[in-house]
Amino acid sequence: MSHPAPSPRLVALLRERTPLLVLTGAGVSRESGIATFREAGGLWEGVDPAEVATPEAFARDPRRVWCFYDARRRQGAQASPNPAHRAIASLEETGRPFLLATQNVDGLHERAGSRAMVRLHGSLWRVRCTGCGDEWEDDRPAIDPLPPACACGAILRPAVVWFGEALPQQAFAQAQAMARRASLCLVVGTSAVVYPAAALPEAALAAGAYVVEINPEPTPLSPFASEVLAGPAGEILPALLEAAA
Ligand code: BJW
Ligand code: ZN
């Protein structure tokens, strides 16, 4: 299938050494076989997000919420980074000021080699104690029994950001600072409806950046984007890199 060609302006901006911000969402992992949230067949089809992605839901029924995350761990453990993750990792190798801000918790960017990155919504592979607050890495593909407990006796929770919770302050501040100074901002595979992440491309636009959306479907950002490349990230991004090589 052929996709829209990048504009000469975009190709030129990719070749520059000016700051670049990449914001990603679940769509970037779609071609790795990981379900998105809001699409048909997605993680939340038939599920009320308020039942699994809020602190209240966890307080009500931690085991139910853990079952949802445990299924995601099993899926994540079997998945591999796709050409979109690899293309994004190679963008940071150009040596220009670069930041990847991901909303994803699956760890595939890290596995593709991304290092200059912040995780806005936490990690599927970390747990945090609801009692003593300790947080650590736990990469078991399945946890048994559920819910797991801390040595202090309190139950553990996935170290992800649920609705109504604050984003990790430093991660968001870093992303915001890059949004304000970037000359180019790529927004890849996100429905751009969840704030404050969705405010990053808005801030980049307001500061004069060229904002490019890469997504097969239109989003609320599309009408405001400087350029929209409609198609799967795993095809569009490698083609973009090749055009700028
Ligand atoms: C492809 C593709 C392919 C398919 N290639 N693309 C302002 C206005 C209104 C509301 C708010 C506001 N500010 C805050 C809020 C409240 C709320 C919010 O935004 N609500 C809106 C939904 C209405 N925000 C919050 O509560 C946030 N916290 C907060 O604001 O705290 C304030 C505070 C301050 C101080 C103290 C205390 C509080 C927290 C938001 C946390 C979001 N958490 C989740 C769950 C994380 C854990 C987990 O993974 O389970 O994050 S929700 C879920 O949505 C997840 C995602 O990261 C996030 C975004 O979803 P994403 O990635 O965009 O996925 P989809 O499925 O929506 O879209 C996929 C896209 O891919 C689609 O467009 C496809 O077309 C595309 N695609 N295949 C490229 N091959
Ligand atoms: Zn504890």
PDB file of N, CA, C and O in Angstrom, residues 121-183:
ATOM      1  N   HIS A 121       3.347   7.717  31.535  1.00  0.00           N
ATOM      2  CA  HIS A 121       2.309   6.961  32.247  1.00  0.00           C
ATOM      3  C   HIS A 121       2.852   5.746  32.988  1.00  0.00           C
ATOM      4  O   HIS A 121       2.109   4.798  33.245  1.00  0.00           O
ATOM      5  N   GLY A 122       4.151   5.767  33.295  1.00  0.00           N
ATOM      6  CA  GLY A 122       4.715   4.690  34.102  1.00  0.00           C
ATOM      7  C   GLY A 122       5.101   3.476  33.285  1.00  0.00           C
ATOM      8  O   GLY A 122       5.306   3.562  32.070  1.00  0.00           O
ATOM      9  N   SER A 123       5.205   2.343  33.990  1.00  0.00           N
ATOM     10  CA  SER A 123       5.677   1.121  33.342  1.00  0.00           C
ATOM     11  C   SER A 123       4.907  -0.088  33.840  1.00  0.00           C
ATOM     12  O   SER A 123       4.645  -0.240  35.036  1.00  0.00           O
ATOM     13  N   LEU A 124       4.597  -0.947  32.883  1.00  0.00           N
ATOM     14  CA  LEU A 124       3.944  -2.221  33.177  1.00  0.00           C
ATOM     15  C   LEU A 124       4.888  -3.124  33.955  1.00  0.00           C
ATOM     16  O   LEU A 124       4.464  -4.075  34.613  1.00  0.00           O
ATOM     17  N   TRP A 125       6.184  -2.847  33.879  1.00  0.00           N
ATOM     18  CA  TRP A 125       7.211  -3.732  34.427  1.00  0.00           C
ATOM     19  C   TRP A 125       7.770  -3.220  35.744  1.00  0.00           C
ATOM     20  O   TRP A 125       8.863  -3.587  36.149  1.00  0.00           O
ATOM     21  N   ARG A 126       7.006  -2.318  36.376  1.00  0.00           N
ATOM     22  CA  ARG A 126       7.394  -1.848  37.707  1.00  0.00           C
ATOM     23  C   ARG A 126       6.187  -1.973  38.633  1.00  0.00           C
ATOM     24  O   ARG A 126       5.035  -1.870  38.179  1.00  0.00           O
ATOM     25  N   VAL A 127       6.452  -2.190  39.900  1.00  0.00           N
ATOM     26  CA  VAL A 127       5.373  -2.254  40.892  1.00  0.00           C
ATOM     27  C   VAL A 127       5.683  -1.255  42.011  1.00  0.00           C
ATOM     28  O   VAL A 127       6.845  -0.897  42.229  1.00  0.00           O
ATOM     29  N   ARG A 128       4.621  -0.813  42.689  1.00  0.00           N
ATOM     30  CA  ARG A 128       4.804   0.139  43.783  1.00  0.00           C
ATOM     31  C   ARG A 128       3.951  -0.312  44.966  1.00  0.00           C
ATOM     32  O   ARG A 128       2.814  -0.772  44.779  1.00  0.00           O
ATOM     33  N   CYS A 129       4.504  -0.158  46.158  1.00  0.00           N
ATOM     34  CA  CYS A 129       3.776  -0.579  47.355  1.00  0.00           C
ATOM     35  C   CYS A 129       2.756   0.488  47.747  1.00  0.00           C
ATOM     36  O   CYS A 129       3.077   1.667  47.816  1.00  0.00           O
ATOM     37  N   THR A 130       1.514   0.034  48.002  1.00  0.00           N
ATOM     38  CA  THR A 130       0.464   0.978  48.409  1.00  0.00           C
ATOM     39  C   THR A 130       0.637   1.384  49.873  1.00  0.00           C
ATOM     40  O   THR A 130      -0.033   2.299  50.334  1.00  0.00           O
ATOM     41  N   GLY A 131       1.546   0.671  50.581  1.00  0.00           N
ATOM     42  CA  GLY A 131       1.782   0.998  51.984  1.00  0.00           C
ATOM     43  C   GLY A 131       3.003   1.870  52.160  1.00  0.00           C
ATOM     44  O   GLY A 131       2.900   3.063  52.457  1.00  0.00           O
ATOM     45  N   CYS A 132       4.203   1.294  51.900  1.00  0.00           N
ATOM     46  CA  CYS A 132       5.444   2.027  52.185  1.00  0.00           C
ATOM     47  C   CYS A 132       5.901   2.887  51.010  1.00  0.00           C
ATOM     48  O   CYS A 132       6.823   3.682  51.158  1.00  0.00           O
ATOM     49  N   GLY A 133       5.272   2.730  49.833  1.00  0.00           N
ATOM     50  CA  GLY A 133       5.608   3.592  48.697  1.00  0.00           C
ATOM     51  C   GLY A 133       6.829   3.155  47.910  1.00  0.00           C
ATOM     52  O   GLY A 133       7.166   3.768  46.892  1.00  0.00           O
ATOM     53  N   ASP A 134       7.529   2.113  48.359  1.00  0.00           N
ATOM     54  CA  ASP A 134       8.694   1.624  47.606  1.00  0.00           C
ATOM     55  C   ASP A 134       8.264   1.212  46.200  1.00  0.00           C
ATOM     56  O   ASP A 134       7.169   0.687  46.015  1.00  0.00           O
ATOM     57  N   GLU A 135       9.186   1.446  45.237  1.00  0.00           N
ATOM     58  CA  GLU A 135       8.874   1.067  43.854  1.00  0.00           C
ATOM     59  C   GLU A 135      10.062   0.328  43.281  1.00  0.00           C
ATOM     60  O   GLU A 135      11.206   0.692  43.552  1.00  0.00           O
ATOM     61  N   TRP A 136       9.817  -0.736  42.540  1.00  0.00           N
ATOM     62  CA  TRP A 136      10.929  -1.461  41.934  1.00  0.00           C
ATOM     63  C   TRP A 136      10.485  -2.166  40.662  1.00  0.00           C
ATOM     64  O   TRP A 136       9.291  -2.243  40.355  1.00  0.00           O
ATOM     65  N   GLU A 137      11.504  -2.641  39.948  1.00  0.00           N
ATOM     66  CA  GLU A 137      11.242  -3.328  38.691  1.00  0.00           C
ATOM     67  C   GLU A 137      10.796  -4.764  38.975  1.00  0.00           C
ATOM     68  O   GLU A 137      11.330  -5.415  39.876  1.00  0.00           O
ATOM     69  N   ASP A 138       9.839  -5.240  38.220  1.00  0.00           N
ATOM     70  CA  ASP A 138       9.368  -6.618  38.354  1.00  0.00           C
ATOM     71  C   ASP A 138       8.980  -7.064  36.952  1.00  0.00           C
ATOM     72  O   ASP A 138       7.940  -6.673  36.430  1.00  0.00           O
ATOM     73  N   ASP A 139       9.872  -7.845  36.336  1.00  0.00           N
ATOM     74  CA  ASP A 139       9.614  -8.176  34.923  1.00  0.00           C
ATOM     75  C   ASP A 139       9.072  -9.588  34.737  1.00  0.00           C
ATOM     76  O   ASP A 139       9.172 -10.147  33.652  1.00  0.00           O
ATOM     77  N   ARG A 140       8.470 -10.130  35.803  1.00  0.00           N
ATOM     78  CA  ARG A 140       7.846 -11.447  35.625  1.00  0.00           C
ATOM     79  C   ARG A 140       6.698 -11.333  34.617  1.00  0.00           C
ATOM     80  O   ARG A 140       5.878 -10.419  34.735  1.00  0.00           O
ATOM     81  N   PRO A 141       6.633 -12.242  33.651  1.00  0.00           N
ATOM     82  CA  PRO A 141       5.546 -12.148  32.674  1.00  0.00           C
ATOM     83  C   PRO A 141       4.185 -12.461  33.290  1.00  0.00           C
ATOM     84  O   PRO A 141       3.160 -12.072  32.755  1.00  0.00           O
ATOM     85  N   ALA A 142       4.166 -13.123  34.440  1.00  0.00           N
ATOM     86  CA  ALA A 142       2.899 -13.367  35.122  1.00  0.00           C
ATOM     87  C   ALA A 142       3.185 -13.372  36.618  1.00  0.00           C
ATOM     88  O   ALA A 142       4.228 -13.850  37.047  1.00  0.00           O
ATOM     89  N   ILE A 143       2.268 -12.808  37.364  1.00  0.00           N
ATOM     90  CA  ILE A 143       2.460 -12.708  38.817  1.00  0.00           C
ATOM     91  C   ILE A 143       1.453 -13.616  39.510  1.00  0.00           C
ATOM     92  O   ILE A 143       0.275 -13.643  39.141  1.00  0.00           O
ATOM     93  N   ASP A 144       1.910 -14.383  40.484  1.00  0.00           N
ATOM     94  CA  ASP A 144       1.042 -15.317  41.175  1.00  0.00           C
ATOM     95  C   ASP A 144       1.488 -15.379  42.637  1.00  0.00           C
ATOM     96  O   ASP A 144       2.682 -15.559  42.890  1.00  0.00           O
ATOM     97  N   PRO A 145       0.659 -15.209  43.632  1.00  0.00           N
ATOM     98  CA  PRO A 145      -0.779 -14.950  43.513  1.00  0.00           C
ATOM     99  C   PRO A 145      -1.070 -13.462  43.289  1.00  0.00           C
ATOM    100  O   PRO A 145      -0.203 -12.621  43.500  1.00  0.00           O
ATOM    101  N   LEU A 146      -2.294 -13.191  42.897  1.00  0.00           N
ATOM    102  CA  LEU A 146      -2.747 -11.810  42.690  1.00  0.00           C
ATOM    103  C   LEU A 146      -3.753 -11.445  43.773  1.00  0.00           C
ATOM    104  O   LEU A 146      -4.605 -12.265  44.080  1.00  0.00           O
ATOM    105  N   PRO A 147      -3.722 -10.254  44.310  1.00  0.00           N
ATOM    106  CA  PRO A 147      -2.692  -9.232  44.127  1.00  0.00           C
ATOM    107  C   PRO A 147      -1.420  -9.569  44.914  1.00  0.00           C
ATOM    108  O   PRO A 147      -1.507 -10.143  45.994  1.00  0.00           O
ATOM    109  N   PRO A 148      -0.253  -9.197  44.378  1.00  0.00           N
ATOM    110  CA  PRO A 148       0.994  -9.455  45.097  1.00  0.00           C
ATOM    111  C   PRO A 148       1.131  -8.537  46.311  1.00  0.00           C
ATOM    112  O   PRO A 148       0.540  -7.463  46.347  1.00  0.00           O
ATOM    113  N   ALA A 149       1.928  -8.969  47.292  1.00  0.00           N
ATOM    114  CA  ALA A 149       2.101  -8.178  48.515  1.00  0.00           C
ATOM    115  C   ALA A 149       3.560  -7.791  48.699  1.00  0.00           C
ATOM    116  O   ALA A 149       4.467  -8.452  48.198  1.00  0.00           O
ATOM    117  N   CYS A 150       3.752  -6.677  49.379  1.00  0.00           N
ATOM    118  CA  CYS A 150       5.089  -6.166  49.724  1.00  0.00           C
ATOM    119  C   CYS A 150       5.546  -6.849  51.017  1.00  0.00           C
ATOM    120  O   CYS A 150       4.724  -7.371  51.776  1.00  0.00           O
ATOM    121  N   ALA A 151       6.850  -6.791  51.267  1.00  0.00           N
ATOM    122  CA  ALA A 151       7.381  -7.345  52.519  1.00  0.00           C
ATOM    123  C   ALA A 151       6.760  -6.646  53.726  1.00  0.00           C
ATOM    124  O   ALA A 151       6.660  -7.224  54.809  1.00  0.00           O
ATOM    125  N   CYS A 152       6.320  -5.401  53.549  1.00  0.00           N
ATOM    126  CA  CYS A 152       5.722  -4.649  54.654  1.00  0.00           C
ATOM    127  C   CYS A 152       4.292  -5.105  54.945  1.00  0.00           C
ATOM    128  O   CYS A 152       3.680  -4.659  55.907  1.00  0.00           O
ATOM    129  N   GLY A 153       3.757  -5.961  54.065  1.00  0.00           N
ATOM    130  CA  GLY A 153       2.419  -6.494  54.299  1.00  0.00           C
ATOM    131  C   GLY A 153       1.328  -5.863  53.437  1.00  0.00           C
ATOM    132  O   GLY A 153       0.283  -6.460  53.207  1.00  0.00           O
ATOM    133  N   ALA A 154       1.590  -4.650  52.928  1.00  0.00           N
ATOM    134  CA  ALA A 154       0.572  -3.979  52.100  1.00  0.00           C
ATOM    135  C   ALA A 154       0.584  -4.561  50.679  1.00  0.00           C
ATOM    136  O   ALA A 154       1.556  -5.209  50.283  1.00  0.00           O
ATOM    137  N   ILE A 155      -0.487  -4.334  49.921  1.00  0.00           N
ATOM    138  CA  ILE A 155      -0.487  -4.880  48.561  1.00  0.00           C
ATOM    139  C   ILE A 155       0.247  -3.951  47.590  1.00  0.00           C
ATOM    140  O   ILE A 155       0.365  -2.744  47.809  1.00  0.00           O
ATOM    141  N   LEU A 156       0.761  -4.582  46.539  1.00  0.00           N
ATOM    142  CA  LEU A 156       1.476  -3.840  45.500  1.00  0.00           C
ATOM    143  C   LEU A 156       0.498  -3.453  44.408  1.00  0.00           C
ATOM    144  O   LEU A 156      -0.507  -4.128  44.191  1.00  0.00           O
ATOM    145  N   ARG A 157       0.839  -2.391  43.696  1.00  0.00           N
ATOM    146  CA  ARG A 157       0.045  -1.968  42.536  1.00  0.00           C
ATOM    147  C   ARG A 157       0.971  -1.810  41.343  1.00  0.00           C
ATOM    148  O   ARG A 157       2.183  -1.637  41.522  1.00  0.00           O
ATOM    149  N   PRO A 158       0.416  -1.880  40.132  1.00  0.00           N
ATOM    150  CA  PRO A 158       1.263  -1.587  38.969  1.00  0.00           C
ATOM    151  C   PRO A 158       1.704  -0.125  39.045  1.00  0.00           C
ATOM    152  O   PRO A 158       0.910   0.740  39.410  1.00  0.00           O
ATOM    153  N   ALA A 159       2.962   0.143  38.698  1.00  0.00           N
ATOM    154  CA  ALA A 159       3.480   1.517  38.765  1.00  0.00           C
ATOM    155  C   ALA A 159       3.143   2.252  37.475  1.00  0.00           C
ATOM    156  O   ALA A 159       4.021   2.662  36.710  1.00  0.00           O
ATOM    157  N   VAL A 160       1.840   2.370  37.233  1.00  0.00           N
ATOM    158  CA  VAL A 160       1.347   3.099  36.061  1.00  0.00           C
ATOM    159  C   VAL A 160       0.518   4.282  36.557  1.00  0.00           C
ATOM    160  O   VAL A 160       0.193   4.352  37.744  1.00  0.00           O
ATOM    161  N   VAL A 161       0.207   5.202  35.636  1.00  0.00           N
ATOM    162  CA  VAL A 161      -0.559   6.391  36.017  1.00  0.00           C
ATOM    163  C   VAL A 161      -2.014   6.209  35.610  1.00  0.00           C
ATOM    164  O   VAL A 161      -2.325   6.054  34.426  1.00  0.00           O
ATOM    165  N   TRP A 162      -2.882   6.205  36.586  1.00  0.00           N
ATOM    166  CA  TRP A 162      -4.304   6.061  36.316  1.00  0.00           C
ATOM    167  C   TRP A 162      -4.976   7.436  36.240  1.00  0.00           C
ATOM    168  O   TRP A 162      -4.394   8.450  36.644  1.00  0.00           O
ATOM    169  N   PHE A 163      -6.237   7.436  35.748  1.00  0.00           N
ATOM    170  CA  PHE A 163      -6.975   8.703  35.657  1.00  0.00           C
ATOM    171  C   PHE A 163      -7.081   9.344  37.042  1.00  0.00           C
ATOM    172  O   PHE A 163      -7.318   8.645  38.029  1.00  0.00           O
ATOM    173  N   GLY A 164      -6.868  10.635  37.047  1.00  0.00           N
ATOM    174  CA  GLY A 164      -6.952  11.378  38.306  1.00  0.00           C
ATOM    175  C   GLY A 164      -5.643  11.414  39.064  1.00  0.00           C
ATOM    176  O   GLY A 164      -5.537  12.112  40.074  1.00  0.00           O
ATOM    177  N   GLU A 165      -4.633  10.659  38.595  1.00  0.00           N
ATOM    178  CA  GLU A 165      -3.327  10.674  39.253  1.00  0.00           C
ATOM    179  C   GLU A 165      -2.380  11.598  38.493  1.00  0.00           C
ATOM    180  O   GLU A 165      -2.485  11.749  37.268  1.00  0.00           O
ATOM    181  N   ALA A 166      -1.434  12.160  39.240  1.00  0.00           N
ATOM    182  CA  ALA A 166      -0.462  13.060  38.609  1.00  0.00           C
ATOM    183  C   ALA A 166       0.553  12.257  37.807  1.00  0.00           C
ATOM    184  O   ALA A 166       0.916  11.138  38.186  1.00  0.00           O
ATOM    185  N   LEU A 167       1.015  12.833  36.704  1.00  0.00           N
ATOM    186  CA  LEU A 167       2.103  12.203  35.943  1.00  0.00           C
ATOM    187  C   LEU A 167       3.407  12.379  36.707  1.00  0.00           C
ATOM    188  O   LEU A 167       3.531  13.331  37.484  1.00  0.00           O
ATOM    189  N   PRO A 168       4.404  11.482  36.483  1.00  0.00           N
ATOM    190  CA  PRO A 168       5.703  11.688  37.139  1.00  0.00           C
ATOM    191  C   PRO A 168       6.203  13.093  36.795  1.00  0.00           C
ATOM    192  O   PRO A 168       6.343  13.438  35.620  1.00  0.00           O
ATOM    193  N   GLN A 169       6.423  13.880  37.847  1.00  0.00           N
ATOM    194  CA  GLN A 169       6.638  15.313  37.664  1.00  0.00           C
ATOM    195  C   GLN A 169       7.825  15.639  36.764  1.00  0.00           C
ATOM    196  O   GLN A 169       7.729  16.455  35.857  1.00  0.00           O
ATOM    197  N   GLN A 170       8.954  14.951  37.033  1.00  0.00           N
ATOM    198  CA  GLN A 170      10.167  15.269  36.284  1.00  0.00           C
ATOM    199  C   GLN A 170      10.035  14.869  34.817  1.00  0.00           C
ATOM    200  O   GLN A 170      10.471  15.605  33.923  1.00  0.00           O
ATOM    201  N   ALA A 171       9.412  13.724  34.584  1.00  0.00           N
ATOM    202  CA  ALA A 171       9.228  13.240  33.207  1.00  0.00           C
ATOM    203  C   ALA A 171       8.382  14.238  32.419  1.00  0.00           C
ATOM    204  O   ALA A 171       8.720  14.617  31.291  1.00  0.00           O
ATOM    205  N   PHE A 172       7.285  14.678  33.038  1.00  0.00           N
ATOM    206  CA  PHE A 172       6.416  15.598  32.314  1.00  0.00           C
ATOM    207  C   PHE A 172       7.087  16.951  32.102  1.00  0.00           C
ATOM    208  O   PHE A 172       6.967  17.544  31.026  1.00  0.00           O
ATOM    209  N   ALA A 173       7.818  17.411  33.115  1.00  0.00           N
ATOM    210  CA  ALA A 173       8.504  18.704  32.989  1.00  0.00           C
ATOM    211  C   ALA A 173       9.528  18.661  31.848  1.00  0.00           C
ATOM    212  O   ALA A 173       9.660  19.619  31.076  1.00  0.00           O
ATOM    213  N   GLN A 174      10.225  17.541  31.746  1.00  0.00           N
ATOM    214  CA  GLN A 174      11.221  17.391  30.668  1.00  0.00           C
ATOM    215  C   GLN A 174      10.543  17.427  29.291  1.00  0.00           C
ATOM    216  O   GLN A 174      11.017  18.062  28.360  1.00  0.00           O
ATOM    217  N   ALA A 175       9.400  16.735  29.193  1.00  0.00           N
ATOM    218  CA  ALA A 175       8.665  16.694  27.925  1.00  0.00           C
ATOM    219  C   ALA A 175       8.133  18.091  27.579  1.00  0.00           C
ATOM    220  O   ALA A 175       8.204  18.532  26.423  1.00  0.00           O
ATOM    221  N   GLN A 176       7.642  18.774  28.597  1.00  0.00           N
ATOM    222  CA  GLN A 176       7.099  20.115  28.383  1.00  0.00           C
ATOM    223  C   GLN A 176       8.198  21.084  27.910  1.00  0.00           C
ATOM    224  O   GLN A 176       7.986  21.886  26.993  1.00  0.00           O
ATOM    225  N   ALA A 177       9.371  20.967  28.540  1.00  0.00           N
ATOM    226  CA  ALA A 177      10.486  21.842  28.166  1.00  0.00           C
ATOM    227  C   ALA A 177      10.878  21.574  26.714  1.00  0.00           C
ATOM    228  O   ALA A 177      11.157  22.510  25.949  1.00  0.00           O
ATOM    229  N   MET A 178      10.905  20.301  26.317  1.00  0.00           N
ATOM    230  CA  MET A 178      11.260  19.975  24.938  1.00  0.00           C
ATOM    231  C   MET A 178      10.177  20.454  23.963  1.00  0.00           C
ATOM    232  O   MET A 178      10.487  20.912  22.861  1.00  0.00           O
ATOM    233  N   ALA A 179       8.905  20.374  24.380  1.00  0.00           N
ATOM    234  CA  ALA A 179       7.813  20.849  23.515  1.00  0.00           C
ATOM    235  C   ALA A 179       7.992  22.337  23.213  1.00  0.00           C
ATOM    236  O   ALA A 179       7.686  22.805  22.120  1.00  0.00           O
ATOM    237  N   ARG A 180       8.522  23.068  24.196  1.00  0.00           N
ATOM    238  CA  ARG A 180       8.669  24.520  24.022  1.00  0.00           C
ATOM    239  C   ARG A 180       9.855  24.890  23.153  1.00  0.00           C
ATOM    240  O   ARG A 180       9.890  25.967  22.590  1.00  0.00           O
ATOM    241  N   ARG A 181      10.876  23.985  23.073  1.00  0.00           N
ATOM    242  CA  ARG A 181      12.053  24.369  22.296  1.00  0.00           C
ATOM    243  C   ARG A 181      12.203  23.596  20.981  1.00  0.00           C
ATOM    244  O   ARG A 181      13.053  23.928  20.165  1.00  0.00           O
ATOM    245  N   ALA A 182      11.368  22.567  20.772  1.00  0.00           N
ATOM    246  CA  ALA A 182      11.515  21.742  19.575  1.00  0.00           C
ATOM    247  C   ALA A 182      11.151  22.515  18.311  1.00  0.00           C
ATOM    248  O   ALA A 182      10.240  23.347  18.310  1.00  0.00           O
ATOM    249  N   SER A 183      11.889  22.230  17.228  1.00  0.00           N
ATOM    250  CA  SER A 183      11.479  22.808  15.945  1.00  0.00           C
ATOM    251  C   SER A 183      10.604  21.801  15.199  1.00  0.00           C
ATOM    252  O   SER A 183       9.831  22.163  14.319  1.00  0.00           O
TER     253      SER A 183
END
